Every structure is written in C-alpha cells, then in structure tokens.
Short mmCIF file of N, CA and C in Angstrom, two decimals:
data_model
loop_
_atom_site.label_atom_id
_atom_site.label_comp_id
_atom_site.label_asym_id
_atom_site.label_seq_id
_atom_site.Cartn_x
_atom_site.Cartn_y
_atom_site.Cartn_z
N UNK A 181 0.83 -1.18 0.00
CA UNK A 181 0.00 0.00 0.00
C UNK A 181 0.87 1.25 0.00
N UNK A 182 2.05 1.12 0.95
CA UNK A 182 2.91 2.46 1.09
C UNK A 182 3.58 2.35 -0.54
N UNK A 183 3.81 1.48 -1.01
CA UNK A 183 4.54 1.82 -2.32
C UNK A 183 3.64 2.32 -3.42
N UNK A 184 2.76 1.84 -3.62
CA UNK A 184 1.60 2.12 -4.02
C UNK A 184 1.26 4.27 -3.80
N UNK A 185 1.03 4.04 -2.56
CA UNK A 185 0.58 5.85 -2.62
C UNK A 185 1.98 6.64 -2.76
N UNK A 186 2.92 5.57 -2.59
CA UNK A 186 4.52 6.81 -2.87
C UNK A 186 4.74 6.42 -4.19
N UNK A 187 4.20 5.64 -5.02
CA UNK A 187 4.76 5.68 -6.68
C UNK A 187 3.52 6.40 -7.14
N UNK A 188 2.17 7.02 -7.03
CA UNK A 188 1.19 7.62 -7.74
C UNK A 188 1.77 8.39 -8.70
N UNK A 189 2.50 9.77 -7.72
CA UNK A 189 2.88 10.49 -8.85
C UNK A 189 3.74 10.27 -9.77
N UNK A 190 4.46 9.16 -10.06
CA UNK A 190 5.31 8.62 -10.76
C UNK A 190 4.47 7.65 -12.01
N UNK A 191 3.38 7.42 -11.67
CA UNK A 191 2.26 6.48 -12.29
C UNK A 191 1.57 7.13 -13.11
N UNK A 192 1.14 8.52 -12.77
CA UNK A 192 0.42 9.61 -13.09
C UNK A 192 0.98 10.30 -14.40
N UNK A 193 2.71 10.21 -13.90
CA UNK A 193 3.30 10.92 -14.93
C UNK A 193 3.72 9.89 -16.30
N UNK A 194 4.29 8.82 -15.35
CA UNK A 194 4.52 8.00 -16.53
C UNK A 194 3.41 7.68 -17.76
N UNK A 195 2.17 6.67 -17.29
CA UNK A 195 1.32 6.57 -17.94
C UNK A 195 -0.24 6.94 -18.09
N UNK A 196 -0.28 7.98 -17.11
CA UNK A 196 -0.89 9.07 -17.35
C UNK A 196 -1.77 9.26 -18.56
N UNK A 197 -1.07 10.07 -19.50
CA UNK A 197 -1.46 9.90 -20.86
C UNK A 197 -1.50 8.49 -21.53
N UNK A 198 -1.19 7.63 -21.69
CA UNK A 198 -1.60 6.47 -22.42
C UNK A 198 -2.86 5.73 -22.14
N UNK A 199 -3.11 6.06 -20.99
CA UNK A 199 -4.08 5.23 -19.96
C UNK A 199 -5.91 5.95 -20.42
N UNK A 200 -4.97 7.31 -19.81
CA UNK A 200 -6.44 8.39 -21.08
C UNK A 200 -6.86 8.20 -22.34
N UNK A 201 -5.58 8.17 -22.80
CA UNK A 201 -6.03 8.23 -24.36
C UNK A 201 -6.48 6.43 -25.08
N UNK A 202 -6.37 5.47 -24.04
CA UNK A 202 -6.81 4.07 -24.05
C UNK A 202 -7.86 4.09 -23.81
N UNK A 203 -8.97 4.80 -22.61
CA UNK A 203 -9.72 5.45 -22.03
C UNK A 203 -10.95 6.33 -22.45
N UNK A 204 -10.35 6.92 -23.33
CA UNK A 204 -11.51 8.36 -23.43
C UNK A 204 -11.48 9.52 -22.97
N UNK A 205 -10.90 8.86 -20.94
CA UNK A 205 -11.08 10.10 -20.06
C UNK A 205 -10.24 11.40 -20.71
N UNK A 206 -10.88 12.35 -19.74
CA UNK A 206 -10.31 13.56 -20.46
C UNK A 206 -10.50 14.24 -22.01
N UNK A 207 -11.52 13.20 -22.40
CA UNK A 207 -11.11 13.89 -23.96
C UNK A 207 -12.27 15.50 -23.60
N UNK A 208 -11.83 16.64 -24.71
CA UNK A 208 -12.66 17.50 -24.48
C UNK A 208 -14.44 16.97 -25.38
N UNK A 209 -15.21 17.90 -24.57
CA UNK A 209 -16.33 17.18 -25.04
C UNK A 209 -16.72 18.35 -26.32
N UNK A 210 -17.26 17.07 -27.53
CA UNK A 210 -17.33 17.83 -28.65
C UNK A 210 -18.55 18.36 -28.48
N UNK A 211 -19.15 20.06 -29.47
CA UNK A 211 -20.31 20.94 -29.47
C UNK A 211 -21.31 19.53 -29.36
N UNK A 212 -22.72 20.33 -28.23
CA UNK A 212 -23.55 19.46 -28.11
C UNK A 212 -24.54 20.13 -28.98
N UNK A 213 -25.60 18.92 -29.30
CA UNK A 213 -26.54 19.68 -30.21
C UNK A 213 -27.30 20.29 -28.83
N UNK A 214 -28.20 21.50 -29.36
CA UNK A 214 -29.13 22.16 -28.80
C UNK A 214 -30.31 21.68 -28.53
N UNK A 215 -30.84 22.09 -27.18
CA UNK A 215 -32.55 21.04 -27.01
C UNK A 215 -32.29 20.17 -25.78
N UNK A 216 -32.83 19.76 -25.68
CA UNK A 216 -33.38 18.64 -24.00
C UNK A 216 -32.46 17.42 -23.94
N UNK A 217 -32.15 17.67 -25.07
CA UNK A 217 -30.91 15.88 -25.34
C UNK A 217 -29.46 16.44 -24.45
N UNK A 218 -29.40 17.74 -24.63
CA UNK A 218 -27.83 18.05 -23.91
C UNK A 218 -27.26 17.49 -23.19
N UNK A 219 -28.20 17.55 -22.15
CA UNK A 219 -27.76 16.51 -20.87
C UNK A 219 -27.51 15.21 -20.87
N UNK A 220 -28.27 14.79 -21.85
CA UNK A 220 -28.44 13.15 -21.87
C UNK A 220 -27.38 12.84 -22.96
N UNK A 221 -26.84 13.90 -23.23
CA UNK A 221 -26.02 13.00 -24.24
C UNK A 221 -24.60 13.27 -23.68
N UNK A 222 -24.60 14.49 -22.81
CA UNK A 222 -22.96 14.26 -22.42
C UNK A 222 -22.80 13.67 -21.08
N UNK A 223 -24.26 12.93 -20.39
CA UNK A 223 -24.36 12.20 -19.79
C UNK A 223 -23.61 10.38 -19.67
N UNK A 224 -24.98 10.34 -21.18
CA UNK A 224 -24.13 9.25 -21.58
C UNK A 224 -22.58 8.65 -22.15
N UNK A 225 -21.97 9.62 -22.71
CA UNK A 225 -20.61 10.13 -22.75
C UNK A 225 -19.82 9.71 -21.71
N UNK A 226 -20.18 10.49 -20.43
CA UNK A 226 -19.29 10.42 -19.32
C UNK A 226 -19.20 8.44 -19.05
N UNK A 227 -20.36 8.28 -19.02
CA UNK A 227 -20.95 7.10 -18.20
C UNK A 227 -20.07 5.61 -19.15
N UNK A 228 -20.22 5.69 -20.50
CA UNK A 228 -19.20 5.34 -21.67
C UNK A 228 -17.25 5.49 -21.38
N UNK A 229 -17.43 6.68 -21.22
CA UNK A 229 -16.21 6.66 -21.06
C UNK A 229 -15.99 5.95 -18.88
N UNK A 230 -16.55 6.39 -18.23
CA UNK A 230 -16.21 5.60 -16.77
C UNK A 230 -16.49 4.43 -16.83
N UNK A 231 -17.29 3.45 -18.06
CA UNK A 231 -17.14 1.76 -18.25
C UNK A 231 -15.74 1.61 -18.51
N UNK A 232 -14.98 2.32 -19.83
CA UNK A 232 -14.08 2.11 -20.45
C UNK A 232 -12.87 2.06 -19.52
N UNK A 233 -13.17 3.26 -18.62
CA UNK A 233 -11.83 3.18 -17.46
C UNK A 233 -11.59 2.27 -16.69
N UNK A 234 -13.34 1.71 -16.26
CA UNK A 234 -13.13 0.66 -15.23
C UNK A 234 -12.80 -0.43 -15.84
N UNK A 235 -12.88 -0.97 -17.20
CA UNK A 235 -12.96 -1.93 -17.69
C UNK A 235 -11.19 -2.38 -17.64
N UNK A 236 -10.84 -1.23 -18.00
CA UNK A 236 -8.86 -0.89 -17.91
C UNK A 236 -8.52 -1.37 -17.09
N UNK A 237 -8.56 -0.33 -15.65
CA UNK A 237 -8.01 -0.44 -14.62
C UNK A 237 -8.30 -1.90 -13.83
N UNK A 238 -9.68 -2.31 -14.15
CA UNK A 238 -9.86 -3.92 -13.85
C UNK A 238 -8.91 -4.98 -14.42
N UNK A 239 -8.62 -4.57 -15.62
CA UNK A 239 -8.01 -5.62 -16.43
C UNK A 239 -6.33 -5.35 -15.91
N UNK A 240 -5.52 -3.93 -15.45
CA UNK A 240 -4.28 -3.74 -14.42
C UNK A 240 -4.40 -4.55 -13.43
N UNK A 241 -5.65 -4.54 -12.58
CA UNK A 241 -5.23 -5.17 -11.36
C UNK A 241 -5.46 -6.82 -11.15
N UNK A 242 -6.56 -6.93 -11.94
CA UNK A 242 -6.35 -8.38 -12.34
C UNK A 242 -4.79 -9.27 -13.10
N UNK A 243 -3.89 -8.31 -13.75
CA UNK A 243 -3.05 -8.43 -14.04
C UNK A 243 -1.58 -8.41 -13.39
N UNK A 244 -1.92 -7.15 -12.45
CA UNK A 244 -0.75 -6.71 -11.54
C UNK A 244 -0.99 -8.03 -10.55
N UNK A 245 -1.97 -8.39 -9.95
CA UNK A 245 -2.14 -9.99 -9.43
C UNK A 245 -1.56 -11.10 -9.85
N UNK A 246 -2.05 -11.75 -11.34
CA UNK A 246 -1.38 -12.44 -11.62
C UNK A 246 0.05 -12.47 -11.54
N UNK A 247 0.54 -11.59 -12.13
CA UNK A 247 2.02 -11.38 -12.05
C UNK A 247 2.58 -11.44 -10.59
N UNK A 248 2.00 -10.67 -9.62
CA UNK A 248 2.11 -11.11 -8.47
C UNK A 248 2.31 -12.40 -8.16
N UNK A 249 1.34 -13.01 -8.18
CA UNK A 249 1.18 -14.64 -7.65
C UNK A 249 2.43 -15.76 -8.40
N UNK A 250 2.22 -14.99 -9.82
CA UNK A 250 3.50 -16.02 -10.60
C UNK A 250 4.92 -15.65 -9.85
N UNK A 251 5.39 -14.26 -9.48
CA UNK A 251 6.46 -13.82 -8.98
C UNK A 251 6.58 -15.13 -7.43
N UNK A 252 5.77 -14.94 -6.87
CA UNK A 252 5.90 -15.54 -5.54
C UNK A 252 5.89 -16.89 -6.02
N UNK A 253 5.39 -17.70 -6.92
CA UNK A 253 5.17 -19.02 -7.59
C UNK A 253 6.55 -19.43 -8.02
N UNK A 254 7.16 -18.64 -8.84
CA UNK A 254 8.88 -18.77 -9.44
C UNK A 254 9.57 -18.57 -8.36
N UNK A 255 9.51 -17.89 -7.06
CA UNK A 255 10.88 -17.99 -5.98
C UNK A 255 10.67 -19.01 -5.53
N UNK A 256 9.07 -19.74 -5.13
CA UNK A 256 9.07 -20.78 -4.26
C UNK A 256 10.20 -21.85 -5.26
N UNK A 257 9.36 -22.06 -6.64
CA UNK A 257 9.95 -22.79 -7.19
C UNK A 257 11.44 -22.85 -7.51
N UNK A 258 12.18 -21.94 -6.99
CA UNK A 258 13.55 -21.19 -7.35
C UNK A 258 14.25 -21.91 -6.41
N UNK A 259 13.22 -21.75 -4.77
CA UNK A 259 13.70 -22.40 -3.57
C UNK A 259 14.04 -23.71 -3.51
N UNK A 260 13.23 -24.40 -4.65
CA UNK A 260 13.41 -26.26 -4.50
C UNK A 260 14.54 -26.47 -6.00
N UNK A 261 15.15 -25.15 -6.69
CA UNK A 261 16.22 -25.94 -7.78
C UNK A 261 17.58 -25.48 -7.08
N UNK A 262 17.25 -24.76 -6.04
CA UNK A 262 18.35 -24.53 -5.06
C UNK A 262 19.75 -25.95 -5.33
N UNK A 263 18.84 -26.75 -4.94
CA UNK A 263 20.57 -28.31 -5.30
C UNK A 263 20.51 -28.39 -6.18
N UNK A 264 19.64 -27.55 -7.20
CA UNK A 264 20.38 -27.85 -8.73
C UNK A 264 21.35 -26.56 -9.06
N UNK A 265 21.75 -26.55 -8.38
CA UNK A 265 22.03 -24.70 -8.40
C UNK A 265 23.62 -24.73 -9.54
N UNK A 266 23.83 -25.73 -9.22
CA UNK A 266 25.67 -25.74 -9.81
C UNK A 266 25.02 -25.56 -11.57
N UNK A 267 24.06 -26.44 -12.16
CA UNK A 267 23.66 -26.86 -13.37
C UNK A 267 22.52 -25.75 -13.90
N UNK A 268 22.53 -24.76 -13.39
CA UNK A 268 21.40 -23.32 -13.67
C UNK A 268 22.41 -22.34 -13.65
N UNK A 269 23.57 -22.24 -12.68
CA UNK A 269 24.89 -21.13 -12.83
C UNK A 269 25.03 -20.62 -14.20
N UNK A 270 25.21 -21.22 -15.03
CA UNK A 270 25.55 -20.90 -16.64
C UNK A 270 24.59 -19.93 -17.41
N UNK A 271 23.30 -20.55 -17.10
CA UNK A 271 22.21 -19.92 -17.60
C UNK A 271 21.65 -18.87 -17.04
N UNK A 272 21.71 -18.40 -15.42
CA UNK A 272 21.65 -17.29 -14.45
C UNK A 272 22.40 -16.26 -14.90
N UNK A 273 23.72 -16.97 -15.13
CA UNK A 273 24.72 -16.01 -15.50
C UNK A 273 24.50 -15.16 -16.75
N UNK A 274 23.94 -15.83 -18.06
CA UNK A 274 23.84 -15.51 -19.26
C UNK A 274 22.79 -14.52 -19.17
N UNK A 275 21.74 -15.05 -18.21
CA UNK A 275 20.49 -13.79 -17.81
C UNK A 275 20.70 -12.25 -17.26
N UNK A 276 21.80 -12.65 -16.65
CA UNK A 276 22.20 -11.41 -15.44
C UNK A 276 23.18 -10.43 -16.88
N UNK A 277 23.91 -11.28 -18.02
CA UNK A 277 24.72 -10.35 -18.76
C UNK A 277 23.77 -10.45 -19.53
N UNK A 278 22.43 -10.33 -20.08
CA UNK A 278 21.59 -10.06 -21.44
C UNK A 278 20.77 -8.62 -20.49
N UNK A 279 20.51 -8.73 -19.55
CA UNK A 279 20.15 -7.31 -18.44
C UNK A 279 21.15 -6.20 -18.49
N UNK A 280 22.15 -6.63 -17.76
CA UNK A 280 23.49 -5.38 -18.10
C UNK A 280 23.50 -4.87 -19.40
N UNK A 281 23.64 -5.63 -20.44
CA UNK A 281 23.69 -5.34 -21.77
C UNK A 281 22.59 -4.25 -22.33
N UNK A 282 21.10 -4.75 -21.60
CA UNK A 282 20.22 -4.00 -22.29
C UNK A 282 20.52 -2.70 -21.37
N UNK A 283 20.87 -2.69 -19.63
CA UNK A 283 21.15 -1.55 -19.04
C UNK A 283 21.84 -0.43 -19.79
N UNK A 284 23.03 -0.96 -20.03
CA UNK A 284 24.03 0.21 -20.84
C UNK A 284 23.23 0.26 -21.74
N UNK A 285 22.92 -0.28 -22.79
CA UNK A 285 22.20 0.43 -24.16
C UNK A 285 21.35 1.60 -24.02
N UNK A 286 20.77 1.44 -22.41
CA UNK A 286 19.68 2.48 -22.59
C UNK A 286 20.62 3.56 -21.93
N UNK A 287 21.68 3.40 -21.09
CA UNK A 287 22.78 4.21 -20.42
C UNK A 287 22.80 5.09 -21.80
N UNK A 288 23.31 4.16 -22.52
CA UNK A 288 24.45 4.80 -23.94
C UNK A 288 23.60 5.64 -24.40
N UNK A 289 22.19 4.98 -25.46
CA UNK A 289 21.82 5.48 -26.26
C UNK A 289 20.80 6.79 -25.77
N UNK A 290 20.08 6.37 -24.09
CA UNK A 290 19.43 7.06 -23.67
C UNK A 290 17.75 7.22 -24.59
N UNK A 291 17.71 5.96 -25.25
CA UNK A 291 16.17 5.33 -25.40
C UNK A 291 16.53 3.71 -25.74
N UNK A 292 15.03 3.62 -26.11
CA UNK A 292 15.25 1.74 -26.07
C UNK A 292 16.06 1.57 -27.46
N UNK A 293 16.27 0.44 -27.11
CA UNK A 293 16.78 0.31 -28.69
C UNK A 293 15.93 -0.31 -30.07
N UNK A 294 16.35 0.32 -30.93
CA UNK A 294 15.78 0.49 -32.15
C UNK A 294 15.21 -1.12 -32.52
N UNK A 295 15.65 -2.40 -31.98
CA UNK A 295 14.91 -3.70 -32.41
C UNK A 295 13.83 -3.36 -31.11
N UNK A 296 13.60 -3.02 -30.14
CA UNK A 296 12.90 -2.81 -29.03
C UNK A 296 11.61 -1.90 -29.41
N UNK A 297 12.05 -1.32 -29.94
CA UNK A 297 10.95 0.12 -30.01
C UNK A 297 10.07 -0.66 -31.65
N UNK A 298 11.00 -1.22 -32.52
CA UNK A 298 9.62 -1.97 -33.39
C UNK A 298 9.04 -3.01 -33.18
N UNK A 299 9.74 -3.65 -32.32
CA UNK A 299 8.51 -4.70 -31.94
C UNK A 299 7.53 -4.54 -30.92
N UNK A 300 7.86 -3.14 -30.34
CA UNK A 300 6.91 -2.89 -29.12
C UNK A 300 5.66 -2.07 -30.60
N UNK A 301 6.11 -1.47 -31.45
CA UNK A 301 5.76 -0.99 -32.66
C UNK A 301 4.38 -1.77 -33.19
N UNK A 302 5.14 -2.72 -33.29
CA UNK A 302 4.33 -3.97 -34.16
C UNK A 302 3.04 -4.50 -33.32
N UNK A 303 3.72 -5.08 -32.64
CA UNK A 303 2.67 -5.67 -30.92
C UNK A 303 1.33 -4.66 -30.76
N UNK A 304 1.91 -2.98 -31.02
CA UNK A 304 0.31 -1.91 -30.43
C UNK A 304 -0.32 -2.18 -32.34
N UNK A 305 0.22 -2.58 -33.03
CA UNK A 305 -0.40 -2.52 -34.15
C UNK A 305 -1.49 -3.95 -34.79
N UNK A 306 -1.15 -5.13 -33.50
CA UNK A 306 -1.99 -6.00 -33.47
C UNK A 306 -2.95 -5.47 -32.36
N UNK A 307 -2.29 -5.19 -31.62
CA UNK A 307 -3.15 -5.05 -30.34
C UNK A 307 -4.55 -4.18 -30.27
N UNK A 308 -3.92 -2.68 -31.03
CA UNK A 308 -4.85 -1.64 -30.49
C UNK A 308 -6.31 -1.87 -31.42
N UNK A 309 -6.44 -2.69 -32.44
CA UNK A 309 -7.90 -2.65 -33.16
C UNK A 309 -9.03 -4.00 -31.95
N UNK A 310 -8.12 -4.19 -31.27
CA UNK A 310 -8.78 -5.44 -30.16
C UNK A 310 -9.28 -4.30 -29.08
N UNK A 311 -8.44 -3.54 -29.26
CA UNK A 311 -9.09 -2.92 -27.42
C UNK A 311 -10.35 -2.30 -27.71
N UNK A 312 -10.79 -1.93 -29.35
CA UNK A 312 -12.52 -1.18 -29.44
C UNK A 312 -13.31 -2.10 -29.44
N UNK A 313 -13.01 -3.25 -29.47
CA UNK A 313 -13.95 -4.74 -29.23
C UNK A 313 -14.33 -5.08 -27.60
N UNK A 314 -15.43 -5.59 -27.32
CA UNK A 314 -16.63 -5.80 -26.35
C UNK A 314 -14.63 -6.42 -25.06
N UNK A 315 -14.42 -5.77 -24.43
CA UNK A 315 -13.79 -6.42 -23.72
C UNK A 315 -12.19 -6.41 -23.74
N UNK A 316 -11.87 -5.49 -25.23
CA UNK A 316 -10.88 -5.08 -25.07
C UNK A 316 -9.94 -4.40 -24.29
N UNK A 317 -10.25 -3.80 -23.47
CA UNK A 317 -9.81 -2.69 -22.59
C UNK A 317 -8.96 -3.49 -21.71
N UNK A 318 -10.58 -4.62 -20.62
CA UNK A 318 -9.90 -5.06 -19.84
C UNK A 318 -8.45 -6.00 -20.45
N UNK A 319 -8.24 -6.67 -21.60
CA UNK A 319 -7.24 -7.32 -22.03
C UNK A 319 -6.20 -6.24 -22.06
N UNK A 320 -5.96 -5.28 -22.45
CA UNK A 320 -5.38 -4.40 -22.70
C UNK A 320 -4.60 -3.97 -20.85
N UNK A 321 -5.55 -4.20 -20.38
CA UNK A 321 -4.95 -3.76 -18.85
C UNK A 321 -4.36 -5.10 -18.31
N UNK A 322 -4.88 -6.07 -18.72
CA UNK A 322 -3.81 -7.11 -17.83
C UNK A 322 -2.74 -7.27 -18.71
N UNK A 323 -2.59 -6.96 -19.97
CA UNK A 323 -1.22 -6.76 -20.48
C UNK A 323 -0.15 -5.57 -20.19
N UNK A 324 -0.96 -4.66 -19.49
CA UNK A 324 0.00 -4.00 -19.08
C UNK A 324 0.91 -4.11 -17.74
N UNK A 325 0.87 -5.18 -17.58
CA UNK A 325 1.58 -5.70 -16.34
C UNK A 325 3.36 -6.02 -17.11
N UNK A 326 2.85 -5.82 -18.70
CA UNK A 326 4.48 -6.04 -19.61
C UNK A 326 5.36 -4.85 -20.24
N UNK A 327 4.42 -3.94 -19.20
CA UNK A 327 5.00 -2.52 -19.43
C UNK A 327 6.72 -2.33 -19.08
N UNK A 328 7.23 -1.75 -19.53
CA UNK A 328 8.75 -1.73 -19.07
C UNK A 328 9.20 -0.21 -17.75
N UNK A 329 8.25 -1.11 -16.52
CA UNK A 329 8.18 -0.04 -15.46
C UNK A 329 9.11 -0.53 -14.38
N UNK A 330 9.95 0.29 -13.81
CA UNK A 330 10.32 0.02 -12.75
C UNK A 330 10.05 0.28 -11.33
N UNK A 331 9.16 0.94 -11.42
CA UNK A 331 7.96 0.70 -9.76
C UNK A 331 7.43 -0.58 -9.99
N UNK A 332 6.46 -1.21 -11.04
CA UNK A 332 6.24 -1.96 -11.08
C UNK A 332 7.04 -3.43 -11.19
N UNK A 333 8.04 -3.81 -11.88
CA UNK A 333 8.96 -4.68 -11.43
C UNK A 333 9.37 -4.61 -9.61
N UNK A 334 9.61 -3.21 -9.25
CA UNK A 334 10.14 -3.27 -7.52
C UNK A 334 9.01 -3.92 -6.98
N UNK A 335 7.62 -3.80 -7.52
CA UNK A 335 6.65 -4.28 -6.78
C UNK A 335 6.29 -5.87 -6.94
N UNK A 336 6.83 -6.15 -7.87
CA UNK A 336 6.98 -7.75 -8.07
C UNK A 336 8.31 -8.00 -7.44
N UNK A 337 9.04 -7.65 -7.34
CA UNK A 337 10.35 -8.07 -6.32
C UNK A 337 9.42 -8.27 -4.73
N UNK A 338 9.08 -7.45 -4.19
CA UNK A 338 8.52 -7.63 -3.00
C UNK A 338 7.39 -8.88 -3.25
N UNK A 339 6.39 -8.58 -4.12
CA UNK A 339 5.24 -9.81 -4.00
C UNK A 339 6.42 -11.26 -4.30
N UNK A 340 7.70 -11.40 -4.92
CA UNK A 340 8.15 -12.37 -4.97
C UNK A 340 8.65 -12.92 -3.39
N UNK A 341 8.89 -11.89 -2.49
CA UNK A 341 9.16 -12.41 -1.27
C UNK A 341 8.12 -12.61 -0.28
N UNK A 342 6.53 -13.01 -0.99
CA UNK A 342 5.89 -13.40 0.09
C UNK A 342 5.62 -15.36 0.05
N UNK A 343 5.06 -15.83 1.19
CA UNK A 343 5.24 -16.62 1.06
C UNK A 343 4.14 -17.71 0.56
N UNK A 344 3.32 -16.95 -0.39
CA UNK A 344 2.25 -17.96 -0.98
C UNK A 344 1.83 -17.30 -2.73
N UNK A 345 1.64 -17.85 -3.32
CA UNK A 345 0.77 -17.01 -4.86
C UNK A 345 -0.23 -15.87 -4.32
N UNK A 346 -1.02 -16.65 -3.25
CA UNK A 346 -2.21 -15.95 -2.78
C UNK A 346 -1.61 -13.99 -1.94
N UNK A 347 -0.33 -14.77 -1.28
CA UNK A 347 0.06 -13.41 -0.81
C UNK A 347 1.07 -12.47 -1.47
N UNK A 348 1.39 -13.27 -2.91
CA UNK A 348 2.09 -12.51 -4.22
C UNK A 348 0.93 -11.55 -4.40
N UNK A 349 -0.22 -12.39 -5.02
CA UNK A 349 -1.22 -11.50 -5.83
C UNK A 349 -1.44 -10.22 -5.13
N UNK A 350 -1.68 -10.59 -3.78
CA UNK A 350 -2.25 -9.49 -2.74
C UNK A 350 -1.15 -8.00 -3.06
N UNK A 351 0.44 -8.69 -2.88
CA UNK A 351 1.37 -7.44 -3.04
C UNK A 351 1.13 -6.98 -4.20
#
C-alpha cells in the first residue's frame, strides 16, 4: 500500500497519458446539439467513457495480481532448484549479462533500442484494433503488467518475497 501511494505520482506521470487516451477520459467534449438531449447525451458520454476506465483499470489489477502470484510461484519454485544450483549457474549467469547489456544500451543510447521500439511498434499494431472490441480494454490492462516499469517490477520483487501465490497477488 505504502509503495503504491509513494509511486502515484510517478504512475500519473509516466502513464498518465496512455491510460487516457486508451480510455476516453479527459477527452474534451465535442459541441452538443441544442434542445433537452444536452444533458443526456454528455451524460451518456461520461458514463461510456467511466465503463471504459473501469474496464482498464480492472483488467491492471487483475493483471498486476497475476504477475504477483507467478512472482511468488517462481521464488518458491527457485527455492526447490536450489541443489540444482551448480547446473542453472551458466544460464543465471547468461540472464544477469543479457540485463546489463540492455542496461548500458539504454545508459548509452538514452532510449530503447531500435529492435525494441519496433517490436513494441508492431505488438500496439496488433493489439490496439482489439481494445474497441466488447472487452478489449480489460485485455489491454492485464497486459499492461508487460509494461517496461520500474515501480512496477520493484513491486513484483517484494510480492516475490511473500510466502504464498495468494500473498504474491495481494502485493
């Protein structure tokens, strides 16, 4: 919860705008026609667009869960290859230098890198004609648990140190 209300404004800023413009919220409202409908139509508007948000933010936290629960699911399981530990060294290792690697790139270049940024490219170009479909949104929000955030990874570091799926999801 404390990480949670101390990353907002960091949440706000980061995806902020993407989340809106996934959303609706915020859009300005276009000239209404004149007459008794006014109300009812930027009524219904609002009410359209607060499905669309909830439908989102449902489909984040249903997501930020899962990921949760799998995080705490992979340490347990991490805990029992422990005596295999000599025969995973190689491959840990290769993980820990394909991370550094992508670290400096973004050090160096100071954005993602150019195979990174088209396949993240490609992916919103399957993706985004799904999210105006009956249910898209929420899909759209539990995929964003593959956002490249680092509040959110710190927050799967912690749900990885609890000691059940059930008390992953919860973190």
């Amino acid at each position: 919860l404390a990480m949670g209300l101390a990353g907002s404004p960091h949440c706000a800023v980061m995806c902020g705008a993407a989340c809106a413009g996934l959303t609706g919220a915020g859009r300005k409202a276009e000239a209404a026609p004149r007459g008794a409908l006014v109300g009812t139509v930027i009524v219904l508007r609002q009410v359209a667009t607060d499905r669309r948000t909830i439908a989102f933010h449902a489909g984040r936290i249903a997501g930020y869960s899962a990921a949760g629960a799998l995080a705490a699911l992979a340490t347990q399981g991490l805990a029992l290859l422990t005596a295999q530990g000599g025969a995973l060294r190689p491959l840990w290792t290769l993980f820990h230098l394909l991370v550094l690697a992508w670290g400096l790139s973004l050090l160096v270049l100071a954005r993602q890198p150019d195979w990174a940024q088209r396949a993240g490219l490609q992916l919103w170009a399957r993706v985004s004609p799904a999210v105006q479909h009956q249910g898209g949104l929420f899909l759209a929000g539990v995929l964003w648990v593959f956002m490249p955030c680092g509040l959110l990874w710190s927050a799967l570091l912690v749900a990885s140190l609890t000691a059940s799926p059930w008390e992953g999801a919860l973190a």
